[in-house]
Short mmCIF file of C-alpha atoms in Angstrom, two decimals:
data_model
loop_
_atom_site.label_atom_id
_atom_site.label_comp_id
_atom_site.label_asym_id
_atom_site.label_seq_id
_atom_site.Cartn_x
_atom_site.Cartn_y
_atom_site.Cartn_z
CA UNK A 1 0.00 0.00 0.00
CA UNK A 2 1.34 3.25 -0.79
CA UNK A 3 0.03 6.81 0.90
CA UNK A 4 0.53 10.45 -1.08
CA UNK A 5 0.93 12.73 2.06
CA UNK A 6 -1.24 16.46 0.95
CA UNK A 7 -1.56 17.39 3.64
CA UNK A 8 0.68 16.41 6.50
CA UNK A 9 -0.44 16.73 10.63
CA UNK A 10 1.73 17.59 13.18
CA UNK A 11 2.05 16.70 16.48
CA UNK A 12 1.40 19.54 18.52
CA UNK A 13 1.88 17.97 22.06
CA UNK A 14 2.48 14.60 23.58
CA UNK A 15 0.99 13.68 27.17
CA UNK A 16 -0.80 10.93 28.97
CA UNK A 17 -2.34 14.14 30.52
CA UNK A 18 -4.08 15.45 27.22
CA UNK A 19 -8.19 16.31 28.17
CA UNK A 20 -10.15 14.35 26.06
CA UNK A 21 -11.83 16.87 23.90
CA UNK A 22 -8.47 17.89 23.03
CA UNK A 23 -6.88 14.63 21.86
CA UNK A 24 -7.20 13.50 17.96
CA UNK A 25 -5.54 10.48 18.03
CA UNK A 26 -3.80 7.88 20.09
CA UNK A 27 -0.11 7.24 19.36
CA UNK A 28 0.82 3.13 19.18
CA UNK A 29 4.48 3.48 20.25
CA UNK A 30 6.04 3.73 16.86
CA UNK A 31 8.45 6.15 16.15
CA UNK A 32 10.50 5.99 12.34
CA UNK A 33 13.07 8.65 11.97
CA UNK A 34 15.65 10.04 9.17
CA UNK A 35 18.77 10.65 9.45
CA UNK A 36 18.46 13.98 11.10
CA UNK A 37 15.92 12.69 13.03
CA UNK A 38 18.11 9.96 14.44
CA UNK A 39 20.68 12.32 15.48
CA UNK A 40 18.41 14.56 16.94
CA UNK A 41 17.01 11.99 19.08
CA UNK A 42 20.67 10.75 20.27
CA UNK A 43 21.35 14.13 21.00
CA UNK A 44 18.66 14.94 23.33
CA UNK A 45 19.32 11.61 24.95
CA UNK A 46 22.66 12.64 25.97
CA UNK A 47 21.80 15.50 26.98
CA UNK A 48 18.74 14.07 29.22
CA UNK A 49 21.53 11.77 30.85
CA UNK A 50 23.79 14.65 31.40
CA UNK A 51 20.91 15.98 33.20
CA UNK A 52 20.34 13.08 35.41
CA UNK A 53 16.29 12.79 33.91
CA UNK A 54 17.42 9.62 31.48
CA UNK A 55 16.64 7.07 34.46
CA UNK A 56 13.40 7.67 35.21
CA UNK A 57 12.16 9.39 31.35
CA UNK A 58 9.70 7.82 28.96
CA UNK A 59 9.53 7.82 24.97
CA UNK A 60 6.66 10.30 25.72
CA UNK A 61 9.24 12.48 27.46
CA UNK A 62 11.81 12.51 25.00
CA UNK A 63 9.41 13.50 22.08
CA UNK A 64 8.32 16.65 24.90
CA UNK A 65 11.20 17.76 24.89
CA UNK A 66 11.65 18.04 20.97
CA UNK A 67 8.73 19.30 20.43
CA UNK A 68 9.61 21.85 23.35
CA UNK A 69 12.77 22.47 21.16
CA UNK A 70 11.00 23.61 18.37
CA UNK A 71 11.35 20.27 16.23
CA UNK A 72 8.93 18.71 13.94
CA UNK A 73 7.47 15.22 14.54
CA UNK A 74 4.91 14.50 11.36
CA UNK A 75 1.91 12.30 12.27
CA UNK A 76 0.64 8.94 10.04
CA UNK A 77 -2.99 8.42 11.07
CA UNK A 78 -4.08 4.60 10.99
CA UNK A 79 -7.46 3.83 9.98
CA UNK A 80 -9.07 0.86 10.97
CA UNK A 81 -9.35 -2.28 13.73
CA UNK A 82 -7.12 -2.03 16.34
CA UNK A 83 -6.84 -3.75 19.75
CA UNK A 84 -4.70 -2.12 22.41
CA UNK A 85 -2.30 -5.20 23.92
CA UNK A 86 -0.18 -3.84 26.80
CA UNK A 87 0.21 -6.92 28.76
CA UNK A 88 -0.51 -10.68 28.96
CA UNK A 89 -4.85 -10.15 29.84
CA UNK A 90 -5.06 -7.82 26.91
CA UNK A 91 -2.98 -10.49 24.98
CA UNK A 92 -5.63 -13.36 25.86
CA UNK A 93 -8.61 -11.05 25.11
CA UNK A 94 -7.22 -10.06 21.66
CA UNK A 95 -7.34 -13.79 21.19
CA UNK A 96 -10.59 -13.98 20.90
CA UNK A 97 -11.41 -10.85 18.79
CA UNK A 98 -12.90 -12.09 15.22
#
């Protein structure tokens, strides 16, 4: 399958903390840089363990802070059936979805 991108979202903020009436979408833990990207990402992770925030930060909080920085991260809406698995009950539920 192939996808022509017109006209291209943004993310405007990450958060678990988002209100509902706010949030268009629900990211599924993928992340796919470029080159720049990839060095942009290593960069702010040195810097976050220079810090002393690395131990304790999530994916979530990495993206923050480049967004924070003033860096684009482009959105690719999925359409269609999904099932959120996050551990081994989801897992056996999903199992049974037809």
């Amino acid at each position: 399958d192939y996808l022509l991108e017109i006209d291209p979202a943004w993310v405007e903020k990450i958060s678990n903390k988002i209100p509902a009436a706010d949030i268009h979408g629900e990211w599924i833990g993928l992340v796919r840089t470029n080159p720049r990207g990839s060095d942009l990402i290593r960069a702010e992770i040195a810097a976050m363990e220079e810090e002393g925030s690395l131990r304790n930060a999530s994916l979530l909080d990495l993206l923050s802070r480049l967004l924070k920085a003033g860096h684009k991260i482009g959105v690719l809406y999925v359409a269609g059936n999904w099932l959120d698995v996050d551990d081994a009950f989801d897992l056996a539920e999903a199992r049974n979805f037809t």
